[in-house]
Amino acid sequence: MEKFVIEGGERLSGKIRITGAKNSILPILAASLLSSGKVRIEDVPRISDVKVMLDILECLGVKIDWKENSLELDADSLSTSEIPEKLMCEMRSSIFLMGPLLGKLGKVKVSYPGGCAIGPRPIDLHLKGLISMGVEVVEENGYVSAKAGTLKGSTIHLDFPSVGATENLMMAAIYAKGFTRLHNVAKEPEIVDLQNFLNKMGARVRGAGTDIITIEGVKSLDGAVHRLIPDRIIAGTMIVAAGITDGEVIIENIIPEHLEAVISKLREAGLEILEDSDSLMVRGGKIKGVNSVRTLPYPGFPTDMQPQIMALLSYADGISVVKESVFEGRFSHINELNKMGAQITVQERSAIIKGVNNLKGAKVKAPDLRAGAALVLAGLSAQGTTLIDEVHYIDRGYERLDLMLQKLGANIKRVHAPVINV
Ligand code: UD1
């Protein structure tokens, strides 16, 4: 069990480059199953979620060659459509494999997916969409089996713009007969990235980034080379890291438009952020309370940045209110932040944060990926030593967050043995 030990109080400075997006690579890996040629993906983050997805693909018969941040896949030897339960449970994104496997092999059997404990995460929208494309679905003893002869194009209205359901149905529709129209879809940049990747392989998908995506079924897909878009959540986390330590950091390889909601709230909170075409400079300042952070589907404020902004607002002058509208129960970081001296209370789906002058180092536990990142951020400026347990959650989505922060001058170490006297 690895832990982070952080001595708070160092102002961060310097330059950091952001890697490719976790939420792009996971569906893109699933989409590569649809190809009959070799696929190469560049700027792949070396995070544990990617490793789990690759383990699943390997079990399905895919050949994989992963060197540094470049990944080659050959799915021509795809041999089975049954995903091992142990791997399926490790990551919610394994659900994306349903669409491509149904498209390519006409059947799939999966167990209910796992993932971070951030509230109930049903898959009803995925299944409703697949059923409307002619898929027969049987849910039994914790497993979902689905089969279809040929999928047929359909018009599907999502009750909620679910990111995963949008991506799964886009992929299922690639080999469906005729046109599929998906209404009220998610508009996240990673969905546009998936569309671009699919079209490079020869698919006919349009509309990603708007409310309606149309897919015209094709007979086969070729190989392709694709560079992932940068990870906007890692970029947002690093902006907060600079702000919370009153530092000055340049963040390179970003797409500023993808971060507009985050940048705008962080400016309101007192950070100085200067945008360039593919980078930005952030400088700390006096943190002010912000009473209107509300998580929403893109282009709203991302739920994946909610814990991190809460860490920052813990230090604000005044009261802040953060409402979580996307996931129920995504407040597991609050207990841990309060152990460090934050003053946060919860009323239904809102957190009320009474800013304090200082947090104090404490022994805390990362309850999930982004909550873990928030604790690291809090520890960077807390007085004394913070010990963070369960950092494997953080490694799911950040490629060595400890090394990134060390590069900017943070005093953070990864340790293996239990640390006493903290
Ligand atoms: C994706 C992201 C995750 C992000 C989330 C919301 C990836 C790999 N993960 O997760 O980082 O936090 O989007 O931006 O891209 N829902 C249903 N039924 C369904 C599907 C979803 O009710 O069939 C609900 C969920 O319970 C949740 C909401 O819709 O309350 C959003 O979920 P969704 O957009 O599907 O998130 P994920 O794709 O799991």
Coordinates of C-alpha atoms and ligand atoms in Angstrom, one line a residue:
M1 CA 0.0 0.0 0.0
E2 CA 1.7 3.2 -1.1
K3 CA 1.1 6.5 0.6
F4 CA 2.0 10.2 0.0
V5 CA 3.8 12.2 2.6
I6 CA 3.5 15.9 2.0
E7 CA 5.2 18.7 3.9
G8 CA 3.0 21.7 3.2
G9 CA 4.0 25.3 2.6
E10 CA 6.2 25.2 -0.6
R11 CA 5.1 27.7 -3.3
L12 CA 5.0 25.9 -6.6
S13 CA 6.8 27.4 -9.6
G14 CA 7.9 26.3 -13.0
K15 CA 6.4 24.6 -16.1
I16 CA 4.5 21.4 -16.5
R17 CA 3.1 19.5 -19.5
I18 CA -0.2 17.8 -19.4
T19 CA -0.6 14.3 -20.8
G20 CA -3.4 12.8 -22.9
A21 CA -6.9 12.6 -21.4
K22 CA -7.9 9.5 -19.4
N23 CA -11.5 10.0 -20.4
S24 CA -10.4 9.9 -24.1
I25 CA -8.1 7.0 -24.0
L26 CA -10.5 4.6 -22.3
P27 CA -13.3 4.8 -24.9
I28 CA -10.7 5.0 -27.7
L29 CA -9.2 1.7 -26.5
A30 CA -12.6 0.2 -26.6
A31 CA -13.2 1.6 -30.1
S32 CA -10.0 0.1 -31.4
L33 CA -11.7 -3.3 -31.1
L34 CA -13.8 -2.3 -34.1
S35 CA -10.7 -2.0 -36.4
S36 CA -9.3 -4.7 -38.6
G37 CA -6.0 -2.9 -38.9
K38 CA -3.3 -1.7 -36.5
V39 CA -4.1 1.3 -34.4
R40 CA -1.5 3.6 -32.9
I41 CA -2.4 6.1 -30.1
E42 CA 0.0 8.8 -29.0
D43 CA 0.3 10.7 -25.7
V44 CA -1.2 7.8 -23.7
P45 CA -1.0 8.5 -20.0
R46 CA 0.7 5.7 -18.0
I47 CA -2.1 5.4 -15.4
S48 CA -3.6 2.3 -13.8
D49 CA -7.0 2.6 -15.5
V50 CA -5.3 2.3 -18.9
K51 CA -3.4 -0.7 -17.6
V52 CA -6.6 -2.4 -16.5
M53 CA -8.3 -1.7 -19.8
L54 CA -5.3 -3.1 -21.6
D55 CA -5.4 -6.2 -19.4
I56 CA -9.1 -6.7 -20.5
L57 CA -8.2 -6.2 -24.2
E58 CA -5.4 -8.7 -23.9
C59 CA -7.8 -11.3 -22.4
L60 CA -10.1 -10.7 -25.4
G61 CA -7.2 -11.6 -27.7
V62 CA -5.9 -8.1 -28.7
K63 CA -2.1 -7.7 -29.3
I64 CA -0.6 -4.7 -27.5
D65 CA 2.7 -2.9 -27.6
W66 CA 3.0 0.0 -25.1
K67 CA 6.2 1.9 -25.2
E68 CA 6.5 5.1 -23.1
N69 CA 3.4 7.1 -24.1
S70 CA 2.8 5.4 -27.5
L71 CA 0.5 2.5 -27.8
E72 CA 0.0 0.0 -30.7
L73 CA -3.0 -2.3 -30.8
D74 CA -4.0 -5.1 -33.2
A75 CA -7.5 -6.3 -32.6
D76 CA -7.6 -8.6 -35.7
S77 CA -7.1 -11.6 -33.4
L78 CA -10.1 -10.7 -31.1
S79 CA -11.2 -14.1 -30.0
T80 CA -13.8 -13.8 -27.2
S81 CA -16.6 -11.5 -26.1
E82 CA -16.6 -12.5 -22.4
I83 CA -14.9 -10.0 -20.1
P84 CA -13.4 -11.5 -16.9
E85 CA -15.4 -10.4 -13.9
K86 CA -12.3 -9.5 -11.8
L87 CA -11.2 -7.0 -14.4
M88 CA -14.7 -5.7 -15.1
C89 CA -15.1 -4.9 -11.4
E90 CA -12.0 -2.8 -11.3
M91 CA -13.2 -0.2 -13.6
R92 CA -16.5 1.3 -14.6
S93 CA -15.2 2.2 -18.1
S94 CA -15.2 -1.5 -19.0
I95 CA -18.9 -1.0 -19.8
F96 CA -17.8 0.8 -23.0
L97 CA -16.7 -2.6 -24.3
M98 CA -20.3 -3.7 -24.8
G99 CA -20.9 -1.5 -27.8
P100 CA -17.8 -2.4 -29.8
L101 CA -18.1 -6.2 -28.9
L102 CA -21.7 -6.3 -30.0
G103 CA -20.8 -4.5 -33.2
K104 CA -17.9 -6.8 -34.0
L105 CA -18.9 -10.2 -32.6
G106 CA -22.7 -9.8 -32.2
K107 CA -22.6 -10.8 -28.5
V108 CA -21.1 -9.9 -25.2
K109 CA -21.2 -11.0 -21.5
V110 CA -20.1 -8.7 -18.8
S111 CA -20.6 -8.4 -15.0
Y112 CA -21.8 -5.1 -13.6
P113 CA -19.0 -2.6 -13.8
G114 CA -17.0 -1.3 -10.9
G115 CA -15.2 2.1 -10.5
C116 CA -14.8 4.8 -8.0
A117 CA -17.4 4.9 -5.2
I118 CA -19.0 8.2 -6.1
G119 CA -22.7 7.2 -5.8
P120 CA -24.9 4.9 -7.7
R121 CA -23.9 4.5 -11.3
P122 CA -26.6 2.6 -13.2
I123 CA -26.2 1.4 -16.8
D124 CA -29.9 1.6 -17.7
L125 CA -29.3 4.3 -20.4
H126 CA -26.7 2.1 -22.1
L127 CA -29.0 -0.9 -22.1
K128 CA -32.1 1.0 -23.2
G129 CA -30.2 2.3 -26.2
L130 CA -28.8 -1.1 -27.1
I131 CA -32.3 -2.7 -26.9
S132 CA -33.6 0.0 -29.2
M133 CA -30.9 -1.1 -31.7
G134 CA -32.3 -4.6 -31.7
V135 CA -30.0 -6.1 -29.0
E136 CA -31.5 -8.8 -26.7
V137 CA -30.4 -8.1 -23.1
V138 CA -30.6 -10.6 -20.2
E139 CA -29.6 -9.4 -16.7
E140 CA -29.0 -12.4 -14.4
N141 CA -27.0 -13.0 -11.2
G142 CA -24.9 -9.8 -11.6
Y143 CA -24.2 -10.4 -15.3
V144 CA -25.5 -8.8 -18.4
S145 CA -25.5 -10.9 -21.5
A146 CA -26.4 -9.2 -24.8
K147 CA -26.7 -10.5 -28.3
A148 CA -27.8 -9.3 -31.7
G149 CA -27.7 -10.6 -35.2
T150 CA -27.0 -7.4 -37.0
L151 CA -27.6 -4.2 -35.0
K152 CA -30.1 -1.9 -36.7
G153 CA -29.9 1.9 -36.8
S154 CA -32.4 3.6 -34.5
T155 CA -33.3 7.0 -33.0
I156 CA -32.5 7.1 -29.3
H157 CA -33.2 9.9 -26.8
L158 CA -31.1 9.8 -23.7
D159 CA -33.0 10.8 -20.5
F160 CA -29.7 12.3 -19.3
P161 CA -26.6 13.2 -21.3
S162 CA -24.5 10.4 -19.9
V163 CA -21.0 10.4 -21.2
G164 CA -20.5 6.6 -21.1
A165 CA -23.9 5.8 -22.7
T166 CA -23.2 8.3 -25.5
E167 CA -19.9 6.7 -26.2
N168 CA -21.1 3.2 -25.9
L169 CA -24.0 3.7 -28.3
M170 CA -21.8 5.6 -30.8
M171 CA -19.5 2.6 -30.9
A172 CA -22.4 0.1 -31.1
A173 CA -23.8 2.0 -34.1
I174 CA -20.7 1.9 -36.2
Y175 CA -21.6 -1.5 -37.8
A176 CA -25.4 -1.1 -37.4
K177 CA -27.5 -1.2 -40.5
G178 CA -28.6 2.3 -41.6
F179 CA -28.5 5.5 -39.6
T180 CA -28.5 5.9 -35.8
R181 CA -29.5 9.2 -34.3
L182 CA -28.6 9.9 -30.7
H183 CA -30.5 12.8 -29.1
N184 CA -29.7 14.6 -25.8
V185 CA -26.1 13.3 -25.9
A186 CA -23.2 14.4 -23.7
K187 CA -21.0 17.1 -25.3
E188 CA -17.8 16.5 -23.5
P189 CA -14.6 17.1 -25.6
E190 CA -13.6 13.5 -25.1
I191 CA -16.7 12.5 -27.1
V192 CA -15.4 14.7 -30.0
D193 CA -12.0 13.0 -29.6
L194 CA -13.7 9.6 -29.9
Q195 CA -15.6 10.7 -33.0
N196 CA -12.4 12.0 -34.6
F197 CA -10.7 8.7 -33.9
L198 CA -13.6 6.6 -35.2
N199 CA -13.7 8.7 -38.4
K200 CA -10.0 8.3 -38.9
M201 CA -10.6 4.6 -39.0
G202 CA -13.3 5.1 -41.7
A203 CA -16.5 5.5 -39.6
R204 CA -19.2 8.0 -40.5
V205 CA -20.0 9.9 -37.3
R206 CA -21.0 13.5 -37.0
G207 CA -22.4 15.9 -34.5
A208 CA -20.2 15.1 -31.5
G209 CA -20.0 18.3 -29.4
T210 CA -23.6 19.1 -30.1
D211 CA -26.9 17.6 -28.7
I212 CA -27.4 15.2 -31.6
I213 CA -24.9 12.6 -33.0
T214 CA -25.6 10.8 -36.2
I215 CA -23.9 7.6 -37.2
E216 CA -24.2 6.0 -40.6
G217 CA -23.3 2.3 -40.4
V218 CA -20.3 1.0 -42.3
K219 CA -19.0 -2.5 -43.1
S220 CA -15.4 -2.3 -41.8
L221 CA -12.9 0.0 -40.2
D222 CA -9.1 0.3 -41.0
G223 CA -6.2 1.1 -38.7
A224 CA -5.4 4.7 -37.7
V225 CA -2.9 6.9 -35.9
H226 CA -4.4 9.3 -33.3
R227 CA -3.0 11.7 -30.7
L228 CA -5.2 12.1 -27.6
I229 CA -6.5 15.5 -26.5
P230 CA -4.9 16.8 -23.3
D231 CA -6.5 15.9 -20.0
R232 CA -8.5 18.9 -18.9
I233 CA -9.0 17.6 -15.4
I234 CA -5.3 17.1 -14.7
A235 CA -4.8 20.7 -16.1
G236 CA -7.5 22.0 -13.7
T237 CA -5.9 20.1 -10.8
M238 CA -2.5 21.7 -11.6
I239 CA -4.1 25.2 -11.8
V240 CA -5.5 24.7 -8.3
A241 CA -2.1 23.3 -7.1
A242 CA -0.5 26.6 -8.3
G243 CA -3.3 28.7 -6.7
I244 CA -3.5 26.9 -3.4
T245 CA 0.3 27.3 -2.8
D246 CA 0.2 31.0 -3.9
G247 CA 2.6 29.9 -6.7
E248 CA 3.2 30.8 -10.3
V249 CA 3.1 27.9 -12.8
I250 CA 2.9 27.6 -16.6
I251 CA 0.8 24.7 -17.8
E252 CA 1.5 23.5 -21.3
N253 CA -0.3 21.3 -23.8
I254 CA -3.8 22.3 -22.9
I255 CA -6.9 23.4 -24.9
P256 CA -8.1 26.4 -22.9
E257 CA -11.7 26.3 -24.3
H258 CA -12.1 22.9 -22.6
L259 CA -11.3 24.5 -19.3
E260 CA -13.5 27.6 -19.6
A261 CA -16.0 26.8 -16.8
V262 CA -13.1 25.9 -14.5
I263 CA -11.0 28.9 -15.4
S264 CA -13.9 31.2 -14.9
K265 CA -14.7 29.9 -11.3
L266 CA -11.0 29.9 -10.4
R267 CA -10.7 33.5 -11.5
E268 CA -13.8 34.3 -9.3
A269 CA -11.9 32.7 -6.5
G270 CA -9.0 35.1 -6.9
L271 CA -6.5 33.3 -9.1
E272 CA -4.8 35.1 -11.9
I273 CA -5.0 33.0 -15.1
L274 CA -3.5 34.2 -18.4
E275 CA -4.5 32.0 -21.4
D276 CA -2.4 31.4 -24.5
S277 CA -3.4 29.2 -27.5
D278 CA -2.2 25.9 -26.0
S279 CA -0.9 26.9 -22.5
L280 CA -1.7 29.1 -19.6
M281 CA 0.0 30.8 -16.7
V282 CA -1.5 30.8 -13.3
R283 CA -0.6 32.9 -10.4
G284 CA -2.0 32.6 -6.8
G285 CA -3.7 35.4 -5.0
K286 CA -5.9 36.0 -2.0
I287 CA -8.6 33.2 -2.2
K288 CA -12.2 34.5 -2.1
G289 CA -15.3 32.6 -1.4
V290 CA -17.5 31.6 -4.4
N291 CA -21.1 30.9 -3.7
S292 CA -22.2 29.4 -7.0
V293 CA -20.2 26.4 -8.0
R294 CA -22.6 23.8 -9.5
T295 CA -21.4 20.7 -11.3
L296 CA -23.1 20.1 -14.6
P297 CA -22.5 18.1 -17.9
Y298 CA -20.1 19.9 -20.2
P299 CA -19.8 22.8 -20.9
G300 CA -20.8 23.3 -17.2
F301 CA -18.4 23.0 -14.3
P302 CA -17.1 19.4 -14.3
T303 CA -17.9 17.1 -11.5
D304 CA -14.4 15.7 -11.8
M305 CA -13.1 19.1 -10.6
Q306 CA -15.5 19.5 -7.7
P307 CA -13.3 18.0 -4.9
Q308 CA -10.3 20.0 -6.0
I309 CA -12.1 23.4 -6.0
M310 CA -13.4 22.5 -2.6
A311 CA -9.9 22.1 -1.3
L312 CA -9.1 25.5 -2.6
L313 CA -12.2 27.1 -1.2
S314 CA -11.4 25.7 2.2
Y315 CA -8.8 28.5 2.4
A316 CA -11.1 31.2 1.1
D317 CA -12.0 34.4 2.7
G318 CA -15.7 34.0 3.2
I319 CA -18.3 31.3 2.6
S320 CA -18.6 29.2 -0.5
V321 CA -21.4 26.9 -1.7
V322 CA -20.7 23.9 -4.0
K323 CA -23.6 21.9 -5.4
E324 CA -23.0 18.5 -6.9
S325 CA -25.7 17.8 -9.5
V326 CA -24.1 15.0 -11.5
F327 CA -23.3 12.2 -9.0
E328 CA -25.1 11.5 -5.7
G329 CA -22.7 10.9 -2.9
R330 CA -19.6 12.6 -4.4
F331 CA -18.7 14.2 -1.1
S332 CA -16.4 11.6 0.4
H333 CA -13.5 14.1 0.6
I334 CA -15.3 16.4 3.0
N335 CA -14.7 14.2 6.1
E336 CA -11.0 14.0 5.2
L337 CA -10.7 17.8 4.5
N338 CA -12.4 18.4 7.8
K339 CA -9.8 16.2 9.6
M340 CA -7.3 18.8 8.3
G341 CA -9.2 21.6 9.8
A342 CA -11.6 22.6 7.0
Q343 CA -15.0 23.7 8.0
I344 CA -17.4 22.1 5.5
T345 CA -21.0 21.0 6.2
V346 CA -23.4 19.3 3.8
Q347 CA -27.0 20.2 3.1
E348 CA -28.6 17.7 0.7
R349 CA -26.4 18.0 -2.4
S350 CA -24.7 21.2 -1.5
A351 CA -21.5 21.7 0.5
I352 CA -21.2 24.9 2.5
I353 CA -17.5 25.8 3.0
K354 CA -16.6 28.3 5.7
G355 CA -13.1 29.4 4.7
V356 CA -10.3 29.1 7.3
N357 CA -6.8 30.7 7.4
N358 CA -4.9 27.5 7.6
L359 CA -5.4 23.7 7.2
K360 CA -3.2 21.4 9.3
G361 CA -1.5 18.3 8.2
A362 CA -3.3 15.1 9.2
K363 CA -3.5 11.4 8.4
V364 CA -6.1 11.0 5.7
K365 CA -7.3 8.5 3.2
A366 CA -8.0 9.0 -0.5
P367 CA -11.6 7.8 -0.8
D368 CA -11.6 7.9 -4.7
L369 CA -9.6 9.3 -7.6
R370 CA -10.5 13.0 -7.6
A371 CA -11.2 13.2 -3.8
G372 CA -7.6 11.8 -3.4
A373 CA -6.3 14.6 -5.7
A374 CA -8.2 17.2 -3.5
L375 CA -6.4 15.9 -0.4
V376 CA -3.0 16.2 -2.1
L377 CA -3.9 19.8 -3.0
A378 CA -5.0 20.6 0.6
G379 CA -1.8 19.0 1.9
L380 CA 0.4 21.1 -0.3
S381 CA -0.5 24.3 1.6
A382 CA -1.4 22.8 5.0
Q383 CA 0.8 23.4 8.0
G384 CA 3.0 20.4 8.8
T385 CA 2.8 16.9 7.5
T386 CA 0.0 15.3 5.6
L387 CA -0.1 11.5 5.1
I388 CA -2.4 10.2 2.4
D389 CA -3.3 6.6 2.3
E390 CA -4.8 4.6 -0.6
V391 CA -2.9 6.6 -3.3
H392 CA -3.7 3.8 -5.7
Y393 CA -7.0 5.6 -6.4
I394 CA -5.0 8.7 -7.5
D395 CA -2.8 6.6 -9.7
R396 CA -5.9 5.5 -11.6
G397 CA -6.1 8.9 -13.3
Y398 CA -2.8 10.8 -12.7
E399 CA 0.5 9.7 -14.2
R400 CA 2.8 10.1 -11.1
L401 CA 1.1 13.1 -9.6
D402 CA 3.9 13.1 -7.0
L403 CA 6.6 13.6 -9.6
M404 CA 4.6 16.3 -11.4
L405 CA 4.3 18.2 -8.2
Q406 CA 8.0 17.6 -7.1
K407 CA 9.0 19.1 -10.5
L408 CA 7.3 22.3 -9.4
G409 CA 9.0 22.3 -6.0
A410 CA 6.4 20.6 -3.8
N411 CA 7.7 18.5 -0.9
I412 CA 5.8 15.3 -1.6
K413 CA 7.1 11.7 -1.4
R414 CA 5.7 8.3 -2.2
V415 CA 6.4 5.8 0.5
H416 CA 5.8 2.1 0.8
A417 CA 6.2 1.5 4.5
P418 CA 3.8 2.7 7.2
V419 CA 4.9 6.1 8.5
I420 CA 4.8 6.5 12.3
N421 CA 4.4 9.7 14.3
V422 CA 2.3 11.8 11.9
Ligands
UD1_1 C1 -17.8 9.8 -17.2 C2 -16.3 10.1 -16.8 C3 -16.2 10.5 -15.4 C4 -17.1 11.7 -15.1 C5 -18.5 11.5 -15.6 C6 -19.4 12.7 -15.6 C7 -15.1 8.6 -18.3 C8 -14.3 7.4 -18.4 N1 -15.6 8.9 -17.0 O1 -18.3 8.8 -16.4 O2 -14.9 10.9 -15.1 O3 -17.2 12.0 -13.8 O4 -18.5 11.0 -17.0 O5 -18.8 13.8 -16.3 O6 -15.4 9.3 -19.2 N2 -26.4 7.5 -15.3 C9 -27.6 6.8 -15.3 N3 -27.8 5.7 -16.1 C10 -26.8 5.4 -17.0 C11 -25.6 6.1 -17.1 C12 -25.5 7.2 -16.2 O7 -28.5 7.1 -14.5 O8 -27.1 4.4 -17.7 C13 -26.2 8.7 -14.4 C14 -25.1 8.4 -13.4 O9 -25.5 7.6 -12.3 C15 -24.6 9.8 -13.1 C16 -24.8 10.5 -14.4 O10 -25.7 9.8 -15.1 O11 -25.4 10.3 -12.0 C17 -23.6 10.8 -15.1 O12 -23.0 9.6 -15.5 P1 -22.1 9.4 -16.8 O13 -22.1 10.7 -17.6 O14 -22.6 8.2 -17.5 O15 -20.7 9.2 -16.3 P2 -19.7 8.1 -16.7 O16 -19.7 7.8 -18.2 O17 -19.7 6.9 -15.8

